[in-house]
Amino acid sequence: MSLGDPRVPGVRKLLSARWIASHLFVVTVVVIMVNLGFWQLRRLDERQVINAAVAAAMEQAPVDIGDLLTMSELPPDYTATKAEGRYVGDSEVLIANRSFEGRAGSWLATPLRLDDGRLVMVVRGWIPRLSVAGIDERPTSAPPGRVTVIGLAFGSVGGGRVGVKDPGETPEISRPDLDRFEEVTGLDVADVWIRLRRQSTGPGELPVPVPLPSLSEGSHLSYAFQWFFFSAGAVVVYGLILGRARRDRSL
């Protein structure tokens, strides 16, 4: 009789109902872990595709905002764009809970009136919480006169909320939601907003332009290796358990 023959006592024992249930459980766990590993690899592929698209959009020559606003569909987020006009400095809005280099603060959004009269919300950059509270007295006001803005175009981010502020304070919203921006300013703005990278009139210390995204691939590859390692380890360990069980008739 061969070692795999079910007539061998150790092998017959491993074909009992209790052991069959154990085999099925281990196989199920291994299959799940292998699929989790491949799922992480698929997420890595998706992240790489998104990163490549974002990088290409940012690196292209800036498209005039007027051309973007005449498109039948909104441009992809991070599309490089250029706009010329004058800031409407008395209608600024804070976008709350934004950090920079580990410091808490807000983004400062100011409408820009284009030459054709349309308004576009421009996130001019980050300001610290002390500036919002009036403790940091460095100026944050928009430059007067005509400016040329170079930045990245985005669509509205829905689900924003309006913060509670005292009369006379700068209005606050929770995210770049253009409907909420219109609600607190009373202005009609375009469906695209701009995140400033640079402008013709050099900014002061504040606001600080929002940094470009890092475009990292995250930990998907390492997670995939971990799941494959765990699945291989489970097979090896369970094989050792089966070998011992076959030899030890007391199990």
Coordinates of N, CA, C and O in Angstrom, one line a residue, residues 24-148:
L24 N -11.3 21.8 4.4 CA -12.1 22.8 3.7 C -11.8 24.2 4.2 O -11.8 25.2 3.5
F25 N -11.7 24.3 5.6 CA -11.5 25.6 6.2 C -10.2 26.2 5.7 O -10.1 27.4 5.4
V26 N -9.1 25.4 5.8 CA -7.8 25.9 5.4 C -7.8 26.3 3.9 O -7.2 27.3 3.5
V27 N -8.4 25.5 3.1 CA -8.4 25.8 1.6 C -9.2 27.1 1.4 O -8.7 28.0 0.6
T28 N -10.3 27.3 2.1 CA -11.0 28.5 2.0 C -10.2 29.7 2.4 O -10.2 30.8 1.7
V29 N -9.5 29.6 3.6 CA -8.7 30.7 4.0 C -7.6 31.0 3.0 O -7.3 32.2 2.8
V30 N -6.9 30.0 2.5 CA -5.8 30.2 1.5 C -6.4 30.9 0.3 O -5.7 31.9 -0.2
V31 N -7.5 30.5 -0.2 CA -8.1 31.1 -1.4 C -8.4 32.5 -1.2 O -8.2 33.4 -2.0
I32 N -9.0 32.8 0.0 CA -9.3 34.2 0.4 C -8.0 35.1 0.4 O -8.0 36.2 -0.2
M33 N -7.0 34.6 1.0 CA -5.7 35.4 1.1 C -5.1 35.6 -0.2 O -4.6 36.7 -0.5
V34 N -5.1 34.5 -1.1 CA -4.6 34.7 -2.4 C -5.4 35.8 -3.2 O -4.8 36.6 -3.9
N35 N -6.7 35.7 -3.1 CA -7.5 36.7 -3.8 C -7.3 38.1 -3.3 O -7.3 39.1 -4.0
L36 N -7.0 38.2 -1.9 CA -6.7 39.5 -1.4 C -5.4 40.1 -1.9 O -5.3 41.3 -2.2
G37 N -4.4 39.2 -2.2 CA -3.2 39.6 -2.8 C -3.4 40.1 -4.2 O -2.9 41.2 -4.5
F38 N -4.2 39.4 -5.0 CA -4.4 39.8 -6.3 C -5.3 41.1 -6.3 O -5.1 42.0 -7.2
W39 N -6.2 41.3 -5.4 CA -6.9 42.5 -5.2 C -6.0 43.7 -5.0 O -6.2 44.8 -5.6
Q40 N -5.0 43.5 -4.1 CA -4.1 44.6 -3.9 C -3.3 44.9 -5.2 O -3.0 46.1 -5.4
L41 N -2.9 43.9 -6.0 CA -2.2 44.2 -7.2 C -3.1 44.9 -8.2 O -2.6 45.8 -8.9
R42 N -4.4 44.6 -8.2 CA -5.3 45.4 -9.1 C -5.5 46.8 -8.6 O -5.5 47.8 -9.4
R43 N -5.5 47.0 -7.3 CA -5.5 48.4 -6.8 C -4.3 49.2 -7.1 O -4.3 50.4 -7.4
L44 N -3.1 48.5 -7.1 CA -1.9 49.1 -7.5 C -1.9 49.5 -9.0 O -1.5 50.6 -9.3
D45 N -2.5 48.7 -9.9 CA -2.6 49.0 -11.3 C -3.5 50.2 -11.4 O -3.2 51.1 -12.2
E46 N -4.6 50.3 -10.7 CA -5.5 51.4 -10.8 C -4.9 52.7 -10.3 O -5.0 53.7 -10.9
R47 N -4.1 52.6 -9.2 CA -3.4 53.8 -8.7 C -2.4 54.3 -9.7 O -2.2 55.5 -9.9
Q48 N -1.7 53.4 -10.4 CA -0.7 53.8 -11.4 C -1.3 54.5 -12.6 O -0.8 55.5 -13.1
V49 N -2.5 54.0 -13.0 CA -3.2 54.6 -14.1 C -3.6 56.0 -13.7 O -3.5 57.0 -14.5
I50 N -4.2 56.1 -12.5 CA -4.7 57.5 -12.0 C -3.5 58.4 -11.9 O -3.5 59.6 -12.3
N51 N -2.4 57.9 -11.3 CA -1.2 58.8 -11.2 C -0.7 59.3 -12.5 O -0.3 60.4 -12.7
A52 N -0.6 58.4 -13.5 CA -0.1 58.7 -14.8 C -1.0 59.8 -15.4 O -0.6 60.8 -16.1
A53 N -2.4 59.6 -15.3 CA -3.3 60.6 -15.8 C -3.1 62.0 -15.1 O -3.2 63.0 -15.8
V54 N -3.0 62.0 -13.8 CA -2.8 63.2 -13.1 C -1.5 63.9 -13.5 O -1.5 65.1 -13.7
A55 N -0.4 63.1 -13.6 CA 0.9 63.7 -14.0 C 0.8 64.3 -15.4 O 1.3 65.4 -15.6
A56 N 0.1 63.6 -16.3 CA 0.0 64.2 -17.7 C -0.8 65.4 -17.7 O -0.5 66.4 -18.4
A57 N -1.9 65.5 -16.9 CA -2.7 66.7 -16.8 C -2.0 67.9 -16.3 O -2.1 69.0 -16.7
M58 N -1.2 67.7 -15.2 CA -0.4 68.8 -14.6 C 0.7 69.3 -15.5 O 1.1 70.4 -15.4
E59 N 1.3 68.4 -16.3 CA 2.5 68.7 -17.0 C 2.2 69.4 -18.4 O 3.1 69.9 -19.0
Q60 N 1.0 69.3 -18.8 CA 0.6 69.9 -20.1 C 0.7 71.4 -20.0 O 0.6 72.0 -19.0
A61 N 0.8 72.1 -21.2 CA 0.7 73.5 -21.2 C -0.6 74.0 -20.7 O -1.7 73.4 -21.0
P62 N -0.6 75.0 -19.9 CA -1.9 75.5 -19.3 C -2.9 75.9 -20.4 O -2.6 76.6 -21.3
V63 N -4.1 75.4 -20.2 CA -5.2 75.7 -21.1 C -6.0 76.9 -20.6 O -6.3 77.0 -19.4
D64 N -6.3 77.8 -21.5 CA -7.1 79.0 -21.0 C -8.4 78.6 -20.4 O -9.1 77.7 -20.9
I65 N -8.7 79.2 -19.2 CA -9.9 78.8 -18.5 C -11.1 79.0 -19.3 O -12.1 78.3 -19.2
G66 N -11.1 80.0 -20.2 CA -12.3 80.2 -21.1 C -12.6 79.0 -22.0 O -13.7 78.7 -22.2
D67 N -11.5 78.4 -22.5 CA -11.7 77.2 -23.3 C -12.2 76.0 -22.5 O -13.0 75.3 -23.0
L68 N -11.8 75.9 -21.2 CA -12.3 74.8 -20.4 C -13.8 75.0 -20.1 O -14.5 74.1 -20.0
L69 N -14.2 76.3 -19.9 CA -15.6 76.6 -19.6 C -16.5 76.4 -20.7 O -17.7 76.3 -20.5
T70 N -16.0 76.3 -21.9 CA -16.9 76.1 -23.1 C -16.9 74.6 -23.5 O -17.7 74.2 -24.4
M71 N -16.2 73.7 -22.8 CA -16.2 72.3 -23.0 C -17.6 71.7 -22.7 O -18.3 72.2 -21.7
S72 N -18.0 70.7 -23.4 CA -19.3 70.1 -23.1 C -19.3 69.3 -21.8 O -20.3 69.1 -21.2
E73 N -18.1 68.8 -21.4 CA -17.9 68.1 -20.2 C -16.9 68.8 -19.3 O -16.0 69.5 -19.9
L74 N -16.9 68.6 -18.0 CA -15.9 69.2 -17.2 C -14.5 68.6 -17.5 O -14.5 67.4 -17.8
P75 N -13.5 69.4 -17.5 CA -12.1 68.8 -17.7 C -11.7 67.9 -16.6 O -12.3 68.0 -15.5
P76 N -10.8 67.0 -16.8 CA -10.3 66.1 -15.8 C -9.7 67.0 -14.7 O -9.1 68.0 -14.9
D77 N -9.9 66.5 -13.4 CA -9.2 67.2 -12.3 C -7.7 67.2 -12.6 O -7.1 66.3 -13.2
Y78 N -7.1 68.3 -12.1 CA -5.6 68.6 -12.2 C -5.2 69.1 -13.6 O -4.0 69.2 -13.9
T79 N -6.2 69.4 -14.4 CA -5.8 70.0 -15.7 C -5.2 71.3 -15.5 O -5.7 72.2 -14.8
A80 N -4.0 71.5 -16.1 CA -3.3 72.8 -16.0 C -4.1 73.9 -16.7 O -4.5 73.7 -17.9
T81 N -4.3 75.1 -16.1 CA -5.1 76.1 -16.7 C -4.5 77.5 -16.4 O -3.7 77.6 -15.5
K82 N -4.9 78.4 -17.2 CA -4.5 79.8 -17.0 C -5.7 80.7 -17.1 O -6.7 80.5 -17.8
A83 N -5.8 81.7 -16.2 CA -6.9 82.7 -16.1 C -6.4 84.1 -15.9 O -5.4 84.3 -15.2
E84 N -7.1 85.0 -16.5 CA -6.7 86.4 -16.3 C -7.9 87.2 -15.8 O -9.0 87.0 -16.3
G85 N -7.7 88.1 -14.9 CA -8.8 88.9 -14.4 C -8.5 89.7 -13.1 O -7.3 89.9 -12.9
R86 N -9.5 90.0 -12.4 CA -9.3 90.7 -11.1 C -10.0 90.0 -10.0 O -11.1 89.6 -10.1
Y87 N -9.3 89.9 -8.8 CA -9.9 89.3 -7.7 C -11.0 90.1 -7.1 O -10.9 91.4 -7.1
V88 N -12.0 89.5 -6.6 CA -13.1 90.1 -5.9 C -12.8 89.9 -4.4 O -13.3 88.9 -3.8
G89 N -11.9 90.7 -3.8 CA -11.4 90.5 -2.5 C -12.3 90.6 -1.4 O -12.0 90.0 -0.3
D90 N -13.5 91.1 -1.6 CA -14.5 91.3 -0.5 C -15.4 90.1 -0.4 O -16.4 90.1 0.3
S91 N -15.2 89.0 -1.2 CA -16.0 87.9 -1.2 C -15.2 86.6 -1.0 O -15.5 85.5 -1.6
E92 N -14.2 86.7 -0.1 CA -13.4 85.5 0.2 C -14.1 84.5 1.1 O -15.0 84.9 1.9
V93 N -13.7 83.2 1.0 CA -14.3 82.1 1.8 C -13.2 81.2 2.3 O -12.2 81.0 1.5
L94 N -13.3 80.8 3.5 CA -12.3 79.8 4.1 C -12.8 78.4 3.8 O -14.0 78.1 3.9
I95 N -11.9 77.5 3.4 CA -12.2 76.1 3.3 C -11.5 75.4 4.5 O -10.3 75.4 4.5
A96 N -12.3 74.9 5.4 CA -11.8 74.6 6.8 C -11.0 73.3 6.8 O -11.1 72.4 5.9
N97 N -10.2 73.2 7.9 CA -9.5 71.9 8.2 C -8.6 71.4 7.1 O -8.7 70.3 6.7
R98 N -7.7 72.3 6.8 CA -6.7 71.9 5.8 C -5.3 72.1 6.5 O -5.0 73.1 7.1
S99 N -4.5 71.1 6.3 CA -3.1 71.1 7.0 C -2.0 71.4 6.0 O -2.2 71.1 4.8
F100 N -0.9 71.9 6.5 CA 0.3 72.1 5.7 C 1.5 71.9 6.6 O 1.6 72.5 7.6
E101 N 2.3 70.9 6.2 CA 3.5 70.5 6.9 C 3.2 70.3 8.4 O 3.9 70.7 9.3
G102 N 2.0 69.6 8.6 CA 1.6 69.2 10.0 C 1.0 70.3 10.8 O 0.6 70.1 11.9
R103 N 0.8 71.5 10.2 CA 0.1 72.6 10.9 C -1.3 72.7 10.4 O -1.6 72.6 9.2
A104 N -2.2 73.1 11.4 CA -3.6 73.2 11.1 C -3.9 74.6 10.5 O -3.3 75.6 10.8
G105 N -4.9 74.6 9.6 CA -5.3 75.9 9.0 C -6.5 75.7 8.1 O -7.3 74.8 8.2
S106 N -6.5 76.6 7.1 CA -7.6 76.6 6.1 C -7.1 77.0 4.7 O -6.0 77.6 4.6
W107 N -7.8 76.6 3.7 CA -7.5 77.2 2.4 C -8.3 78.5 2.3 O -9.4 78.6 2.8
L108 N -7.7 79.4 1.5 CA -8.4 80.7 1.3 C -8.8 80.8 -0.2 O -8.0 80.8 -1.1
A109 N -10.1 80.9 -0.4 CA -10.7 80.9 -1.7 C -11.2 82.3 -2.1 O -11.9 82.9 -1.3
T110 N -10.8 82.8 -3.2 CA -11.2 84.2 -3.7 C -11.8 84.1 -5.1 O -11.1 83.5 -5.9
P111 N -12.9 84.7 -5.3 CA -13.4 84.7 -6.7 C -12.6 85.6 -7.6 O -12.1 86.7 -7.2
L112 N -12.3 85.1 -8.8 CA -11.6 85.9 -9.8 C -12.6 86.3 -10.9 O -13.2 85.4 -11.6
R113 N -12.7 87.6 -11.2 CA -13.6 88.0 -12.3 C -12.8 88.1 -13.6 O -11.9 88.8 -13.7
L114 N -13.2 87.2 -14.5 CA -12.6 87.2 -15.8 C -12.9 88.4 -16.7 O -13.9 89.1 -16.3
D115 N -12.2 88.5 -17.8 CA -12.5 89.7 -18.7 C -13.9 89.7 -19.2 O -14.5 90.8 -19.5
D116 N -14.5 88.5 -19.4 CA -15.9 88.4 -19.9 C -16.9 88.6 -18.8 O -18.1 88.4 -19.1
G117 N -16.5 88.8 -17.6 CA -17.4 89.0 -16.5 C -17.7 87.8 -15.7 O -18.3 87.9 -14.6
R118 N -17.4 86.6 -16.2 CA -17.6 85.4 -15.4 C -16.7 85.3 -14.2 O -15.6 85.9 -14.2
L119 N -17.2 84.6 -13.2 CA -16.4 84.5 -12.0 C -15.9 83.0 -11.8 O -16.7 82.1 -12.0
V120 N -14.7 82.9 -11.3 CA -14.1 81.6 -11.1 C -13.5 81.6 -9.7 O -12.8 82.5 -9.3
M121 N -13.9 80.6 -8.9 CA -13.3 80.5 -7.5 C -11.9 80.0 -7.6 O -11.5 79.0 -8.3
V122 N -11.0 80.7 -7.0 CA -9.5 80.4 -7.0 C -9.1 80.1 -5.5 O -9.3 81.0 -4.7
V123 N -8.6 78.9 -5.3 CA -8.0 78.7 -4.0 C -6.6 79.2 -4.0 O -5.7 78.6 -4.7
R124 N -6.4 80.3 -3.4 CA -5.1 81.0 -3.5 C -4.0 80.3 -2.6 O -2.8 80.6 -2.8
G125 N -4.4 79.5 -1.7 CA -3.5 78.8 -0.9 C -3.9 78.6 0.6 O -5.1 78.8 0.9
W126 N -3.0 78.1 1.4 CA -3.2 77.7 2.8 C -2.8 78.9 3.7 O -1.8 79.5 3.5
I127 N -3.6 79.1 4.7 CA -3.3 80.0 5.8 C -3.4 79.3 7.1 O -4.2 78.4 7.3
P128 N -2.5 79.7 8.1 CA -2.6 79.0 9.4 C -3.8 79.3 10.2 O -4.4 80.4 10.0
R129 N -4.1 78.5 11.2 CA -5.3 78.8 12.1 C -5.1 80.1 12.8 O -6.1 80.8 13.1
L130 N -3.8 80.4 13.2 CA -3.6 81.7 13.9 C -4.0 82.9 13.0 O -4.4 83.9 13.5
S131 N -3.8 82.7 11.7 CA -4.2 83.8 10.8 C -5.7 83.9 10.8 O -6.2 85.0 10.8
V132 N -6.4 82.8 10.7 CA -7.9 82.8 10.8 C -8.4 83.5 12.0 O -9.4 84.2 12.0
A133 N -7.7 83.2 13.1 CA -8.1 83.8 14.4 C -7.7 85.2 14.6 O -8.1 85.9 15.6
G134 N -6.9 85.8 13.7 CA -6.5 87.2 13.8 C -5.2 87.4 14.6 O -4.8 88.5 14.8
I135 N -4.6 86.3 15.1 CA -3.4 86.4 15.9 C -2.2 86.6 15.0 O -1.3 87.4 15.3
D136 N -2.1 85.8 13.9 CA -1.0 86.0 13.0 C -1.5 87.1 12.0 O -2.4 87.0 11.3
E137 N -0.8 88.3 12.1 CA -1.2 89.5 11.4 C -0.6 89.6 10.0 O -0.7 90.7 9.4
R138 N 0.1 88.6 9.5 CA 0.7 88.7 8.2 C -0.5 88.9 7.2 O -1.5 88.2 7.3
P139 N -0.3 89.8 6.2 CA -1.4 90.0 5.2 C -1.7 88.8 4.4 O -0.8 88.1 4.0
T140 N -3.0 88.6 4.1 CA -3.4 87.5 3.2 C -4.3 88.0 2.1 O -4.9 87.2 1.3
S141 N -4.5 89.3 2.0 CA -5.4 89.9 1.0 C -5.0 89.6 -0.4 O -3.8 89.5 -0.7
A142 N -5.9 89.5 -1.3 CA -5.7 89.3 -2.7 C -5.0 90.6 -3.3 O -5.3 91.7 -2.9
P143 N -4.1 90.4 -4.2 CA -3.5 91.5 -4.9 C -4.5 92.3 -5.7 O -5.4 91.8 -6.3
P144 N -4.3 93.7 -5.7 CA -5.2 94.5 -6.5 C -4.8 94.5 -7.9 O -3.7 94.1 -8.3
G145 N -5.7 94.9 -8.8 CA -5.4 95.0 -10.2 C -5.5 93.7 -10.9 O -5.9 92.7 -10.4
R146 N -5.1 93.8 -12.2 CA -5.2 92.6 -13.0 C -4.1 91.6 -12.7 O -3.0 92.0 -12.6
V147 N -4.5 90.3 -12.7 CA -3.5 89.3 -12.4 C -3.7 88.1 -13.5 O -4.8 87.9 -14.0
T148 N -2.6 87.4 -13.7 CA -2.7 86.2 -14.5 C -2.4 85.0 -13.5 O -1.4 85.0 -12.8

